[in-house]
Coordinates of C-alpha atoms in Angstrom, one line a residue:
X1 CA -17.6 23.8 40.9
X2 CA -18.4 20.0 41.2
X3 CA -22.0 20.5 40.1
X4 CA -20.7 22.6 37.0
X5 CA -18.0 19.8 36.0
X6 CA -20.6 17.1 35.9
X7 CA -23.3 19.6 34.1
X8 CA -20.0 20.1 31.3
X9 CA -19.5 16.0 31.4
X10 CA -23.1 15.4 30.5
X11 CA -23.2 17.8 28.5
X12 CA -20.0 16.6 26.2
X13 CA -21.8 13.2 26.8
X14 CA -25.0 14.4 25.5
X15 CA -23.2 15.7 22.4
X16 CA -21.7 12.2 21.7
X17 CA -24.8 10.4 21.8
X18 CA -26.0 12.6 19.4
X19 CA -23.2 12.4 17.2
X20 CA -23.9 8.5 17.2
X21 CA -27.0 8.9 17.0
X22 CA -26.6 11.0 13.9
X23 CA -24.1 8.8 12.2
X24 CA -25.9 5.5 13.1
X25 CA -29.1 7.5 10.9
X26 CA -27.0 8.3 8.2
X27 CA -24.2 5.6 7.6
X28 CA -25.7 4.1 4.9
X29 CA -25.6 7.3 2.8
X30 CA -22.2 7.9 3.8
X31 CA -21.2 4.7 2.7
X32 CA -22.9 4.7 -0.5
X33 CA -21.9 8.5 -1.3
X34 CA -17.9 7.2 -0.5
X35 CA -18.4 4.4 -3.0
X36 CA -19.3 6.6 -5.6
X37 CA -17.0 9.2 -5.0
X38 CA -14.3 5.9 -5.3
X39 CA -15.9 4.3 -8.1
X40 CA -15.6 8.3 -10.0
X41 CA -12.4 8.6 -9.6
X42 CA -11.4 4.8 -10.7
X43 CA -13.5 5.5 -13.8
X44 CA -11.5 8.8 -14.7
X45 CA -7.8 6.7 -13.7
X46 CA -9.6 3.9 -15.7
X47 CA -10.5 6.2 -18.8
X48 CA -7.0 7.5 -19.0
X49 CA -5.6 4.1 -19.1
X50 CA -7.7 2.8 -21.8
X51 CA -6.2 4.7 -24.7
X52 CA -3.0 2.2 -23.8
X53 CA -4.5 -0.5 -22.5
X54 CA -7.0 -3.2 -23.2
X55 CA -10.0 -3.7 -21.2
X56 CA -9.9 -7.1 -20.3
X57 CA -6.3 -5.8 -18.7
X58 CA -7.8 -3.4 -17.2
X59 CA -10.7 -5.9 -16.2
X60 CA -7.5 -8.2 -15.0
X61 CA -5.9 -5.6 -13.1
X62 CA -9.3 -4.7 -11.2
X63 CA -9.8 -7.9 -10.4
X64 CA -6.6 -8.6 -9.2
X65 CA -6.3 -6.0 -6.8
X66 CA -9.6 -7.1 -5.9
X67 CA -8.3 -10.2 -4.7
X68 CA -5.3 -8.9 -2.8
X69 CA -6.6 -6.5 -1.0
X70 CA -10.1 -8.6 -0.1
X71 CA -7.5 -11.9 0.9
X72 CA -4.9 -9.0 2.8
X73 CA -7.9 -7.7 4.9
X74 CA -9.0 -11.1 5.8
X75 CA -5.9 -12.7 6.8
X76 CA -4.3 -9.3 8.9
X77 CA -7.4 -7.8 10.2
X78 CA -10.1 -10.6 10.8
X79 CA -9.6 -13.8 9.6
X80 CA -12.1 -15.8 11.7
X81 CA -14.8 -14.0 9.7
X82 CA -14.7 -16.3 6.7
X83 CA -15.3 -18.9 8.4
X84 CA -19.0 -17.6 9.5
X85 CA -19.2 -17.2 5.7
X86 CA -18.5 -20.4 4.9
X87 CA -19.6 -22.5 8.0
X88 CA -23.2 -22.7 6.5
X89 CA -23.7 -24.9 2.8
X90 CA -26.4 -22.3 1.7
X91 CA -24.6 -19.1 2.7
X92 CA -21.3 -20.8 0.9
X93 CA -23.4 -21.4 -2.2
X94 CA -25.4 -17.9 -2.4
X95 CA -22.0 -16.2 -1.7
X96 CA -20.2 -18.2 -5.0
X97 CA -23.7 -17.5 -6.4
X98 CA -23.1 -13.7 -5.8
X99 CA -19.5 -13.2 -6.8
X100 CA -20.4 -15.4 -10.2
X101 CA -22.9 -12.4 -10.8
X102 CA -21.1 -10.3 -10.4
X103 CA -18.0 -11.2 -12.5
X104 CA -20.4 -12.0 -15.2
X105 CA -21.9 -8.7 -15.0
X106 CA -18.5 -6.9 -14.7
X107 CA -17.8 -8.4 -18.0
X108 CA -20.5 -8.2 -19.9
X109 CA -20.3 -4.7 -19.5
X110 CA -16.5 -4.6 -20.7
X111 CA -17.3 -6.6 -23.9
X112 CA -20.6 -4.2 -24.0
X113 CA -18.4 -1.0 -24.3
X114 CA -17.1 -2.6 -27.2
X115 CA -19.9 -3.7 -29.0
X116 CA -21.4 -0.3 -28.6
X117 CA -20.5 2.4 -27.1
X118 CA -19.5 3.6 -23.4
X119 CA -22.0 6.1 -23.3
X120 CA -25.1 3.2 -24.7
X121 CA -23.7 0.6 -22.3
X122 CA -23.3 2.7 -18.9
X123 CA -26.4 4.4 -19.3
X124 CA -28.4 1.2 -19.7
X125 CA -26.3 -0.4 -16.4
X126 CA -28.0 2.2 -14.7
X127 CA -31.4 1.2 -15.0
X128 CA -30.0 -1.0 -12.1
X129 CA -32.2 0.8 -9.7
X130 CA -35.3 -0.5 -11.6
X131 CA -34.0 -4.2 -11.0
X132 CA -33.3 -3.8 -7.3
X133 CA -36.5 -2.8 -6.8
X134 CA -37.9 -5.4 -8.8
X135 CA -35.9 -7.9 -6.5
X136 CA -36.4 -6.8 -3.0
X137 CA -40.3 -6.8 -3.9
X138 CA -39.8 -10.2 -4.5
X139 CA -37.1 -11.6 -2.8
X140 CA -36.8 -9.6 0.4
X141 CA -40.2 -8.6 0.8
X142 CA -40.4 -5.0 0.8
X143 CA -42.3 -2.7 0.0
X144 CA -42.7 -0.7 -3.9
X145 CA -43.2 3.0 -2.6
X146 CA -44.8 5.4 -5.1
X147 CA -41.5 8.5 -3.8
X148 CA -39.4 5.0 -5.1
X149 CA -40.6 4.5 -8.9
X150 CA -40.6 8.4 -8.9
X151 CA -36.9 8.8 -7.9
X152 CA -35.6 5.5 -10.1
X153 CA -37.2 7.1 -13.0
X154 CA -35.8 10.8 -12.2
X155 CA -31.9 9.4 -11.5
X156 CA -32.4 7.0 -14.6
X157 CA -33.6 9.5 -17.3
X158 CA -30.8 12.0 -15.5
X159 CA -28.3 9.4 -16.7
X160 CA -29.7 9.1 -19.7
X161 CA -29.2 12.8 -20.0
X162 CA -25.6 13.1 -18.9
X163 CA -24.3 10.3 -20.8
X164 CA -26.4 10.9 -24.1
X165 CA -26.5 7.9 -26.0
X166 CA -26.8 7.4 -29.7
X167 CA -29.5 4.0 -28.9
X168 CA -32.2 7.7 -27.8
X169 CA -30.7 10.5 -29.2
X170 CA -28.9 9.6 -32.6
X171 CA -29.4 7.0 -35.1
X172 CA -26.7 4.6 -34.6
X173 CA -24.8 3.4 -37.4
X174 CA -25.1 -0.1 -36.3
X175 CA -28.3 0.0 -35.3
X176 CA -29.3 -2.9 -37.7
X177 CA -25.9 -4.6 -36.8
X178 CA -26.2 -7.8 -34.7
X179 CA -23.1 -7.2 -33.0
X180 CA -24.9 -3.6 -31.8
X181 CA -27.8 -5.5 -30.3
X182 CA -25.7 -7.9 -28.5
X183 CA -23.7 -5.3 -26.8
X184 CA -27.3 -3.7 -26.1
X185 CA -28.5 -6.6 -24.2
X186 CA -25.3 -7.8 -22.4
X187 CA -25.6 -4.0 -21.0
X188 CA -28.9 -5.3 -19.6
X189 CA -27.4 -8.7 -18.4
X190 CA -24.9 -5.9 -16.5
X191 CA -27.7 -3.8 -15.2
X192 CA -29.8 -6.5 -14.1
X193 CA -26.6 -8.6 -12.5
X194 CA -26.0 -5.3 -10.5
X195 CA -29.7 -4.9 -9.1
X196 CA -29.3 -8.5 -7.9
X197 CA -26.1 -8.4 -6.1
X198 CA -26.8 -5.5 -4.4
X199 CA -30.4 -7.7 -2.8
X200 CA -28.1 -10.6 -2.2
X201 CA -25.5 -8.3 -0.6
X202 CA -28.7 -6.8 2.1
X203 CA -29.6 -11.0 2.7
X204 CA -25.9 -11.5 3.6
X205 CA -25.8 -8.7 5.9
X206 CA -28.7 -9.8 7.7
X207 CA -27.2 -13.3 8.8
X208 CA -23.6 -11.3 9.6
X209 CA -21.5 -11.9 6.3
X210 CA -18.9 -9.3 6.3
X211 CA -18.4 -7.0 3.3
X212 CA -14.9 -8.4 3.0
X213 CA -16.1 -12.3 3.0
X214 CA -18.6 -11.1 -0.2
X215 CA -15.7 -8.9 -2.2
X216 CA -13.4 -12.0 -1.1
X217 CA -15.6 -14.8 -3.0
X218 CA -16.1 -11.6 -5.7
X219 CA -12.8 -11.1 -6.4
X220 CA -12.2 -15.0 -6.8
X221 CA -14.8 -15.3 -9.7
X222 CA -13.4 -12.6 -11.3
X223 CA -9.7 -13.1 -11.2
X224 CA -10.5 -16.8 -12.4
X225 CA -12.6 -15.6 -15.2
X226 CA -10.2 -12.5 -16.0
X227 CA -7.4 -15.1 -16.4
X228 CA -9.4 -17.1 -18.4
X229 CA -10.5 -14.4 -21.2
X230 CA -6.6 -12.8 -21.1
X231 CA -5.5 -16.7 -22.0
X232 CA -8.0 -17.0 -24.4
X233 CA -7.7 -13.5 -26.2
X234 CA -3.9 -13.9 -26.0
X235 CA -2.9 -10.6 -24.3
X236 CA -0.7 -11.5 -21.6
X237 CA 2.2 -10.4 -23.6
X238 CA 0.8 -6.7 -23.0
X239 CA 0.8 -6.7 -19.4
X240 CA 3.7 -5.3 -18.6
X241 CA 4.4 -3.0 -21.9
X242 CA 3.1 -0.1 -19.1
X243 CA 5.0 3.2 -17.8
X244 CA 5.3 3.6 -14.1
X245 CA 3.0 5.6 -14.2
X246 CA 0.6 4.3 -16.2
X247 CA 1.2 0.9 -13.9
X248 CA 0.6 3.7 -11.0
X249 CA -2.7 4.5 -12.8
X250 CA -4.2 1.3 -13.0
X251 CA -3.3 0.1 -9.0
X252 CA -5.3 3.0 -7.9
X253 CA -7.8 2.2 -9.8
X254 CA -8.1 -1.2 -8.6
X255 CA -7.5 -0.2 -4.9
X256 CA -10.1 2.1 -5.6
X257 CA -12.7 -0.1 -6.8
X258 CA -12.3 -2.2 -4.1
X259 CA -12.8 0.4 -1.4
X260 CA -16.2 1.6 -3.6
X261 CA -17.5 -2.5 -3.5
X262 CA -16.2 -2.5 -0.1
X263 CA -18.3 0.3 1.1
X264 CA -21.3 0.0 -1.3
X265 CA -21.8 -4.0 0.1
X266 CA -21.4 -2.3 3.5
X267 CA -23.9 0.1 2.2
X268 CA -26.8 -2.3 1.0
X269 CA -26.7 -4.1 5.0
X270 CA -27.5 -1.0 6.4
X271 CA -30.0 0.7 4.0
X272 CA -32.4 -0.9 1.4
X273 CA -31.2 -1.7 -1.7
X274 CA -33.5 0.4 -4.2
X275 CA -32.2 3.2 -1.3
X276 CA -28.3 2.6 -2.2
X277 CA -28.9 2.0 -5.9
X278 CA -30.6 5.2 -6.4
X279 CA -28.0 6.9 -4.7
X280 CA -25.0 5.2 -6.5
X281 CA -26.2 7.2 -10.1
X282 CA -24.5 9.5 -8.2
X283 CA -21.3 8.3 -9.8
X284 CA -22.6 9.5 -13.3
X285 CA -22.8 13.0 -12.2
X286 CA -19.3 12.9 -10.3
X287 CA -17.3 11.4 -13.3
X288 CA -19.4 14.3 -15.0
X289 CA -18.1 17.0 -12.7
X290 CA -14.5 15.2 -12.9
X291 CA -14.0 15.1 -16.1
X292 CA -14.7 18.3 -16.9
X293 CA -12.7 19.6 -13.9
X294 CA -9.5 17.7 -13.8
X295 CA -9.7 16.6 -17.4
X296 CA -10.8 18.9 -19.3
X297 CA -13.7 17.2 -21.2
X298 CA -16.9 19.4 -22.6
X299 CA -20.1 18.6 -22.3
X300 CA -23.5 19.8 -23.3
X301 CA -26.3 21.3 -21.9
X302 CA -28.7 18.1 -21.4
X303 CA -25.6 16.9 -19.3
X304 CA -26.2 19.4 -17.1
X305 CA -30.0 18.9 -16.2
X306 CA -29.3 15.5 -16.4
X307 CA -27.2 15.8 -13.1
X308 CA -29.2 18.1 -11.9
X309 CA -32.2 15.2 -12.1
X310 CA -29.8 12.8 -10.2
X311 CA -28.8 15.0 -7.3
X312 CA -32.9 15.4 -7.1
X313 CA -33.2 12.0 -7.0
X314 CA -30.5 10.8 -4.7
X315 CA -31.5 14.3 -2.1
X316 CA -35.5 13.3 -2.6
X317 CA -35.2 9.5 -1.6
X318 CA -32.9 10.2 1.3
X319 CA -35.1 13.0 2.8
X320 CA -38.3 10.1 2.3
X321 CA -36.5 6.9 2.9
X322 CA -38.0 4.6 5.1
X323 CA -35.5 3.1 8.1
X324 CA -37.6 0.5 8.9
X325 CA -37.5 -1.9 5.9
X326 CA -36.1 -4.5 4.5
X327 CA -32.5 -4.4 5.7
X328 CA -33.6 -2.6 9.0
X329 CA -34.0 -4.8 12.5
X330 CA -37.3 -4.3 14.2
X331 CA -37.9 -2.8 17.7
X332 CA -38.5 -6.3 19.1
X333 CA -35.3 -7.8 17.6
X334 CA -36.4 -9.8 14.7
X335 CA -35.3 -8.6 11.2
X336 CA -38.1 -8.1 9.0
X337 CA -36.0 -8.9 6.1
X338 CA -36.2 -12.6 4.5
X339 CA -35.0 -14.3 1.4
X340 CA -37.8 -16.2 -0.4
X341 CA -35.5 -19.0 -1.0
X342 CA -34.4 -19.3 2.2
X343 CA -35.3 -22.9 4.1
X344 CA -38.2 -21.9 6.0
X345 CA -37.0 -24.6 8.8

């Protein structure tokens, strides 16, 4: 009976370790296939707010909650942790450097939707992939795999597809408009702002920045610059001309977009960058699927291929992903992973 009970216990033991080890190979996918299930649904809550509301509320109210919720987890849960963010003059700088990207990029975007179109401007913010990989050749050192440029360009063209925009498939009427080709290239600014912060997010994992100290230093540039363009534009007055349940509407989505930064900077420590951002188009195909499910909205046949070219993509790179990269630690302890512009001293 005694030999039995301890055959049972390392058994069940067995079955744990494998568990872990399972979950320790696969976290990073998790993580970034949560943050695009998040970021879906705060595009849908999003989408039905904007018929009453105007984005740079919307941009406010994302931002804000950004900023409660980053501070709230600090301060309850762990707040020793900012100070190892902020103990260190370069990490305080490439941290400010990071959440000044990505505000920027956050609103560029916005003011791209309206210079264009939301299908031009999210399509072209997901050539992101292409810019990450760009940057952790350079920055990070790692290494351009040919299964890499083939699944960028599969998950790009399959947003192309899904989204449909009139800068491929129609002749814009604004095409000759310079208001058109501005909101073309802050889309750009947005994709390329993206690529980056998701390289500068793997460096701050590797010298043990906590997701929460990044969205915290985030969400400060983008409150101060949300405040800034609602003062300028003069549409404070409209902030609170909101339903309870539209209010409802646009605190989920905010609390939602944090918890999809939260776990796609988590994400980018754990996995490579051009790894996470290929799987993130995922969030195309999922405000696709829930649109059309709890919304109601149509679509055409391209859309379909097109996310049937992203679930390729995001299946293909994780079944030939490489571990041992860039925001990996080696066997003998040392992470292979270094910023160029890191003090070599």
């Amino acid at each position: 009976m005694a030999t039995e009970r301890i055959h049972e216990e390392c058994s069940t033991l067995n079955k744990i370790l494998c568990l872990k080890e399972t979950w320790d190979e696969y976290r990073g996918i998790a993580y970034a296939v949560a943050s695009a299930i998040s970021f879906s649904i705060s595009d849908l809550l999003i989408y039905e707010s904007s018929n009453i509301s105007h984005p740079l509320i919307i941009y406010l109210w994302i931002s804000g909650w950004m900023f409660i919720l980053s501070t709230a987890f600090l301060l309850v849960k762990r707040p020793y942790i900012l100070y190892t963010g902020t103990n260190s003059i370069k990490l305080l700088l490439t941290l400010t450097l990071n959440g000044l990207m990505v505000a920027t990029g956050d609103v560029a975007l916005t003011v791209a939707y309206v210079f264009t179109s939301p299908g031009d401007a999210v399509s072209i913010n997901y050539t992101a992939p292409i810019y990450a990989g760009i940057f952790s050749v350079i920055f990070l050192r790692d290494r351009c795999r040919v299964w890499d440029i083939i699944f960028i360009i599969l998950s790009v063209i399959g947003v192309f597809l899904v989204v449909k925009p009139t800068i491929i498939f129609d002749k814009p009427l604004a095409d000759t408009d310079v208001s058109y080709s501005i909101g073309i290239g802050l889309a750009i600014f947005s994709a390329i702002m993206t690529g980056a912060t998701y390289v500068i997010g793997s460096y701050l994992g590797k010298n043990d920045i906590s997701p929460l100290i990044v969205l915290f230093f985030t969400a400060l540039a983008e409150i101060a610059i949300s405040i800034t363009l609602c003062t300028s534009f003069q549409q404070w007055g409209k902030i609170t001309d909101y339903s309870a349940l539209q209010v409802f509407k646009l605190i989920s989505g905010g609390a939602l977009w944090f918890l999809g930064s939260l776990l796609v900077f988590t994400a980018v420590q754990v996995e490579r960058p051009t790894f996470i951002t290929i799987v993130m188009t995922s969030e195309t195909f999922l405000v696709f699927l829930g649109g059309y499910v709890f919304l109601g909205l149509t679509t055409r046949w391209s859309a379909y291929l097109g996310a049937a070219l992203i679930v390729v993509a995001c299946i293909g790179s994780t079944a030939v992903r490489d571990r041992n990269t860039s925001s990996r630690t080696t066997a003998d302890g040392e992470g292979d992973e270094e910023l160029l512009l890191v003090d070599q001293n």
